[in-house]
PDB file of C-alpha atoms in Angstrom:
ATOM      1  CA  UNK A   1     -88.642 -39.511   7.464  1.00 50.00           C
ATOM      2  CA  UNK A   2     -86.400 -39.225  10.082  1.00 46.00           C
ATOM      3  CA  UNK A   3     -84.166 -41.625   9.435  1.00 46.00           C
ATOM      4  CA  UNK A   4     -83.958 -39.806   6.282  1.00 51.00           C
ATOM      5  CA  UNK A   5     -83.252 -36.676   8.093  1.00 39.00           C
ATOM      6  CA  UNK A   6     -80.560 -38.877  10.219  1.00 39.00           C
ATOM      7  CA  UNK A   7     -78.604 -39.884   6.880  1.00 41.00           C
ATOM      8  CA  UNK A   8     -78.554 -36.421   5.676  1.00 38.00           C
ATOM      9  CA  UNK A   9     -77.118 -34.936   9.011  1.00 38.00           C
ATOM     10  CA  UNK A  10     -74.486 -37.664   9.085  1.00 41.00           C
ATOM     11  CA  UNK A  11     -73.392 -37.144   5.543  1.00 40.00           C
ATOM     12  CA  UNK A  12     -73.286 -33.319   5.811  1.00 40.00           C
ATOM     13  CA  UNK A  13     -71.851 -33.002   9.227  1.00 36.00           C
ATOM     14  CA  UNK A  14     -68.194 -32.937   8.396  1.00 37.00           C
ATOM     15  CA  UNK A  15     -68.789 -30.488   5.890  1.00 35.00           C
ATOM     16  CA  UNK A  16     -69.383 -27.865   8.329  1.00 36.00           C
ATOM     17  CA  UNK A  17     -66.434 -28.721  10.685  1.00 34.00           C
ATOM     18  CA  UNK A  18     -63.680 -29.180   7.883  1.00 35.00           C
ATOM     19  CA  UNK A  19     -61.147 -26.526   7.554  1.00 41.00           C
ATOM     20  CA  UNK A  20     -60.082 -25.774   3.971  1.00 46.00           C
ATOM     21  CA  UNK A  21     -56.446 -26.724   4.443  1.00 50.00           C
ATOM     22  CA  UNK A  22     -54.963 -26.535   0.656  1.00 58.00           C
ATOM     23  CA  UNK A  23     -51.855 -25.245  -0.627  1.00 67.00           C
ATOM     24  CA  UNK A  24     -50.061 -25.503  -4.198  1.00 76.00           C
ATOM     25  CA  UNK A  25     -48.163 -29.131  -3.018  1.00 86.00           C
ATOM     26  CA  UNK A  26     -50.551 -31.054  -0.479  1.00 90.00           C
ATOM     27  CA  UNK A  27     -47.778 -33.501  -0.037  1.00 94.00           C
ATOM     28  CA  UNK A  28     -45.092 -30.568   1.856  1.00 94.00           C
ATOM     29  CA  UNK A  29     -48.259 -29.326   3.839  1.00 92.00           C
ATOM     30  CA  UNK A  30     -49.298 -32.708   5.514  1.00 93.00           C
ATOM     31  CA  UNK A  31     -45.025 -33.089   5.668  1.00 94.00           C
ATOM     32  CA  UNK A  32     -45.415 -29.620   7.830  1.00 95.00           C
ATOM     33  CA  UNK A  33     -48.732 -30.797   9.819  1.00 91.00           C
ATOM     34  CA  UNK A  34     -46.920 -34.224  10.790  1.00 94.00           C
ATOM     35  CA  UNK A  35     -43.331 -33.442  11.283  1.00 96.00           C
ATOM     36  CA  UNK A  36     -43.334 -29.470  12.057  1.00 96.00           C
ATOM     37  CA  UNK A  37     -40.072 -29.802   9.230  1.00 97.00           C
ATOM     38  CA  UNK A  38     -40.967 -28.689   5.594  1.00 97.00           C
ATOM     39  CA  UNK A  39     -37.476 -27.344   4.547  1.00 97.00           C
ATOM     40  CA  UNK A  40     -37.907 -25.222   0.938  1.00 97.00           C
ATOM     41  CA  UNK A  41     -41.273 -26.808   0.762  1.00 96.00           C
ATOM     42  CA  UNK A  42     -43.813 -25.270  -1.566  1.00 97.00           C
ATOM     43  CA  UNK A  43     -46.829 -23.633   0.791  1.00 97.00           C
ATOM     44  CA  UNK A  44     -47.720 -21.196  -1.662  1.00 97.00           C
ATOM     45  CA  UNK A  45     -51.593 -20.004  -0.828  1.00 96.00           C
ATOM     46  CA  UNK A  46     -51.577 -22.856   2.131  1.00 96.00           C
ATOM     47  CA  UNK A  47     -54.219 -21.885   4.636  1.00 96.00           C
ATOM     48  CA  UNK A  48     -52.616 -22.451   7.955  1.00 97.00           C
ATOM     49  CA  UNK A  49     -54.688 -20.459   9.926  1.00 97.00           C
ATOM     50  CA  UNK A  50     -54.717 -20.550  13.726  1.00 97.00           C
ATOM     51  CA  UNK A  51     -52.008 -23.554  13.257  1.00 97.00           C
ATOM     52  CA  UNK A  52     -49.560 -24.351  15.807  1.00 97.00           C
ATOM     53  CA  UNK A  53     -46.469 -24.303  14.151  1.00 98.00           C
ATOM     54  CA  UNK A  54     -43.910 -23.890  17.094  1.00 98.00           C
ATOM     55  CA  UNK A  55     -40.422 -24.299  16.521  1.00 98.00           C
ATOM     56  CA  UNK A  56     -41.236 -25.686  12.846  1.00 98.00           C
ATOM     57  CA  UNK A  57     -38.349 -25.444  10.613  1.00 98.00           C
ATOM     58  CA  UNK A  58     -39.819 -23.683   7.450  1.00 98.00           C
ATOM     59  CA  UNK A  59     -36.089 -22.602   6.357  1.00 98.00           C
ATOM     60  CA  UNK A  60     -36.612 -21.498   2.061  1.00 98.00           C
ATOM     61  CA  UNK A  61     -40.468 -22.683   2.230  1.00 98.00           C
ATOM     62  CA  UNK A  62     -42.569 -20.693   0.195  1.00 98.00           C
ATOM     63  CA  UNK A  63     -45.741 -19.450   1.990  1.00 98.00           C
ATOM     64  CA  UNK A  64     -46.279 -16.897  -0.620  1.00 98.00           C
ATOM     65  CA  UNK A  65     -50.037 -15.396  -0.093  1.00 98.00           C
ATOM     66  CA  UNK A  66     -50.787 -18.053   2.934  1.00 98.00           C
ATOM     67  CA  UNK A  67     -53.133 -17.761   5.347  1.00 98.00           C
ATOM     68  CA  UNK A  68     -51.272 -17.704   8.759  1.00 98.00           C
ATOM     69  CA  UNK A  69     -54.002 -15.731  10.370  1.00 98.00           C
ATOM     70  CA  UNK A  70     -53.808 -16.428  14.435  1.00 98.00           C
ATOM     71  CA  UNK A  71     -50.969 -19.286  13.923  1.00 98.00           C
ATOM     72  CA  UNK A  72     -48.329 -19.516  16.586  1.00 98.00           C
ATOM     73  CA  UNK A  73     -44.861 -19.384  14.826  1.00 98.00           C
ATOM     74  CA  UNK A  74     -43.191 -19.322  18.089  1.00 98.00           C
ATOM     75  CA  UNK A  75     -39.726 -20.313  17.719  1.00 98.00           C
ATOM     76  CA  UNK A  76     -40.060 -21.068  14.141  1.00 98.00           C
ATOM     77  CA  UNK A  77     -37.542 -20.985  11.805  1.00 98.00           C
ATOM     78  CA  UNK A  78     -38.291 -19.397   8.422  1.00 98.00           C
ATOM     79  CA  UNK A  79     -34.946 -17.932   7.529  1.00 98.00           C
ATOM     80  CA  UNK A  80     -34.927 -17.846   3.765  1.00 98.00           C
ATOM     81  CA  UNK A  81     -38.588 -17.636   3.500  1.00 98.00           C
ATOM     82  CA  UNK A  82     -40.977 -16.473   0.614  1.00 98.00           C
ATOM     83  CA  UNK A  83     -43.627 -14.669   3.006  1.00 98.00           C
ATOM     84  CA  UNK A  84     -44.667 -12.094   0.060  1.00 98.00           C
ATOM     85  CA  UNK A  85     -48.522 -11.441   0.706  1.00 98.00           C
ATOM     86  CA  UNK A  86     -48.681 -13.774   3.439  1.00 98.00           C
ATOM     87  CA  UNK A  87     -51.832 -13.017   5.977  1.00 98.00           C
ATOM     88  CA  UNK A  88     -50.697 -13.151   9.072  1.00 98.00           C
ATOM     89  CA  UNK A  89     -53.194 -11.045  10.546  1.00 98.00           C
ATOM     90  CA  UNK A  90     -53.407 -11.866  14.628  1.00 98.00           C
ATOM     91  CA  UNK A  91     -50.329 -14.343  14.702  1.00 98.00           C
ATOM     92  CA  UNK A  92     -48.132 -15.058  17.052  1.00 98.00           C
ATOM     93  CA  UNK A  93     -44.140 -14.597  16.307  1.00 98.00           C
ATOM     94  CA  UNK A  94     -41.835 -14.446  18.800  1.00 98.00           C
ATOM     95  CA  UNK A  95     -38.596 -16.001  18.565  1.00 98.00           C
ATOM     96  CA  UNK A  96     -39.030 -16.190  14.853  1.00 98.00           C
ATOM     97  CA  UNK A  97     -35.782 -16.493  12.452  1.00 98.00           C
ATOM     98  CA  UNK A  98     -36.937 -14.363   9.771  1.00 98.00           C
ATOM     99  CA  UNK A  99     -33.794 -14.034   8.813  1.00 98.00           C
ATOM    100  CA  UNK A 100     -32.978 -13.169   4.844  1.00 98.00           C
ATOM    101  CA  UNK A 101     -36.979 -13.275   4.396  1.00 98.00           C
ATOM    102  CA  UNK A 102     -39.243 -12.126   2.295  1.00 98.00           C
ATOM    103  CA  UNK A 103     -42.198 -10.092   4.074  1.00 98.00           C
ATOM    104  CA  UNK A 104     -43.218  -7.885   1.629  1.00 98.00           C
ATOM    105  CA  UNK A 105     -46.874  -7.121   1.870  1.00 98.00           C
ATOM    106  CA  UNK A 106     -47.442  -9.334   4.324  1.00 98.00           C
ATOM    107  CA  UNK A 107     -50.390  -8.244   6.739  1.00 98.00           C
ATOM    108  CA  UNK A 108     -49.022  -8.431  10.163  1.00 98.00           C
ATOM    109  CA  UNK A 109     -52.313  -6.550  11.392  1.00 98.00           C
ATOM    110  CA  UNK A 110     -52.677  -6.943  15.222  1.00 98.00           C
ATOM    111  CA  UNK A 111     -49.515  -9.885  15.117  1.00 98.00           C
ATOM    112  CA  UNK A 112     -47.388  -9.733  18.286  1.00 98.00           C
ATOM    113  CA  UNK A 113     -43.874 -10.231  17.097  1.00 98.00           C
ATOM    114  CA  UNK A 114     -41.342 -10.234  19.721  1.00 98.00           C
ATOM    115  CA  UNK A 115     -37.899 -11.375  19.809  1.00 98.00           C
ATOM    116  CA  UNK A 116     -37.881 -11.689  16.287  1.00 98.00           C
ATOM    117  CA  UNK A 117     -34.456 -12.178  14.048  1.00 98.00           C
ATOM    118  CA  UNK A 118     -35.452  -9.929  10.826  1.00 97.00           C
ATOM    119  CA  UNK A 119     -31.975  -9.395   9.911  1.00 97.00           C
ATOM    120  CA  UNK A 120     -31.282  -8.553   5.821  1.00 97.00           C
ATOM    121  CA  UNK A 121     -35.334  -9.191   5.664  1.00 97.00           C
ATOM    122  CA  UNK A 122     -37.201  -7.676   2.609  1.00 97.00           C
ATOM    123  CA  UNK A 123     -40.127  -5.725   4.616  1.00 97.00           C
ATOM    124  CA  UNK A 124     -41.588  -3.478   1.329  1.00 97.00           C
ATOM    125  CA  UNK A 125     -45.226  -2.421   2.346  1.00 97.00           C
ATOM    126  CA  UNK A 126     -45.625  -4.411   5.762  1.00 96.00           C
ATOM    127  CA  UNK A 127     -49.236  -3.628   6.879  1.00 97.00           C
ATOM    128  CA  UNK A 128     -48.414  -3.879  10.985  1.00 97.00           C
ATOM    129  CA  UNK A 129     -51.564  -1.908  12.140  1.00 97.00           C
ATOM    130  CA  UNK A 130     -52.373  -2.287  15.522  1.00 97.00           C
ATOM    131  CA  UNK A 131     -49.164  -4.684  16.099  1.00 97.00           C
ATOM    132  CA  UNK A 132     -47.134  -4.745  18.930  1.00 97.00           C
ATOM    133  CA  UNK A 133     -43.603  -5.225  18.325  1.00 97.00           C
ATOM    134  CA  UNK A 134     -41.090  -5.351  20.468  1.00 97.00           C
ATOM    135  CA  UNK A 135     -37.013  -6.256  20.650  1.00 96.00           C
ATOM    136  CA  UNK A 136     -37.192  -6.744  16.716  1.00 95.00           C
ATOM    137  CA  UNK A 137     -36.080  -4.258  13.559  1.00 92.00           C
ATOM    138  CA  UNK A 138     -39.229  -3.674  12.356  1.00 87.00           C
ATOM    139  CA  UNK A 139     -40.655   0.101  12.460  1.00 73.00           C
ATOM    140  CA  UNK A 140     -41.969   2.456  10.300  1.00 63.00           C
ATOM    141  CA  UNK A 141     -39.303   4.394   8.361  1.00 56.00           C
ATOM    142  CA  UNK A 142     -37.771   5.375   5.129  1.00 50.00           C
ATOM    143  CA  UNK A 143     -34.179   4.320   3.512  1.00 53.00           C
ATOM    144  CA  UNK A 144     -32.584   5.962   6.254  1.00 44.00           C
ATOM    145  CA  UNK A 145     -33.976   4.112   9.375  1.00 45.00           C
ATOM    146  CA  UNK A 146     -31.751   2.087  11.716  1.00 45.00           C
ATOM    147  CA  UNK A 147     -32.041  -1.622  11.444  1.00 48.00           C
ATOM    148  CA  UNK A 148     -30.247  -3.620  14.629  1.00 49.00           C
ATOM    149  CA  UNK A 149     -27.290  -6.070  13.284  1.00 52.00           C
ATOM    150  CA  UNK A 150     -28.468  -9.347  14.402  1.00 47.00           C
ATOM    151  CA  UNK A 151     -24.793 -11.117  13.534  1.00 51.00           C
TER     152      UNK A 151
END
């Protein structure tokens, strides 16, 4: 009986410690997890929370709808990006490139973005509650709000 018990707790083990890491192209997100370089790579719904993806070049990737929940982008490079829906609830961006980007309805909820490049970004509906931003053109505003010129 117990070595029965044994088996079972062996086999099932990893099942409770595996992270659901999945995105539309497995192949560009193990390219990303390897290399930290996924160039217009397709990381559409990945789940990338709490990754460490600093200074990764992500420059056109699509991370439409990912999970980026408590990742570190510091220093990252996602100029380009498709961001639309994107959960980055808790993250950490500062020194990001977000530079021609598309944010809109992304959840930056409690994110601390600093330093940030979000020149000619497409921010429509940001959700940035409880966010602390600092030295970067994000704020809450209509058509008429100054945004810095990062050139």
């Amino acid at each position: 009986m117990k070595l029965q018990l044994l088996a079972v707790l062996a086999l099932a083990t990893p099942l409770f410690f595996t992270t659901a890491v999945k995105a539309d192209n497995p192949q560009d997100l193990q390219k990303l997890l390897t290399t930290g370089e996924c160039i217009d790579c397709n990381l559409r719904g990945a789940n990338l929370s709490s990754a460490h993806l600093i200074g990764a070049d992500l420059r056109g990737a699509n991370l439409q709808n990912a999970n980026l929940s408590g990742a570190n982008l510091e220093g990252a490079d996602l100029t380009g990006a498709n961001l639309t829906g994107a959960n980055l609830t808790s993250a950490y961006i500062t020194n990001v490139n977000l530079k021609q980007a598309n944010l809109n309805n992304a959840n930056l909820t409690r994110a601390k973005i600093y330093d940030s490049n979000v020149y000619q970004a497409s921010m429509n509906n940001l959700t940035i509650t409880d966010a602390e931003i600092y030295h970067t053109g994000i704020g809450v505003g209509g058509e008429d709000a100054e945004i810095p010129d990062w050139e």
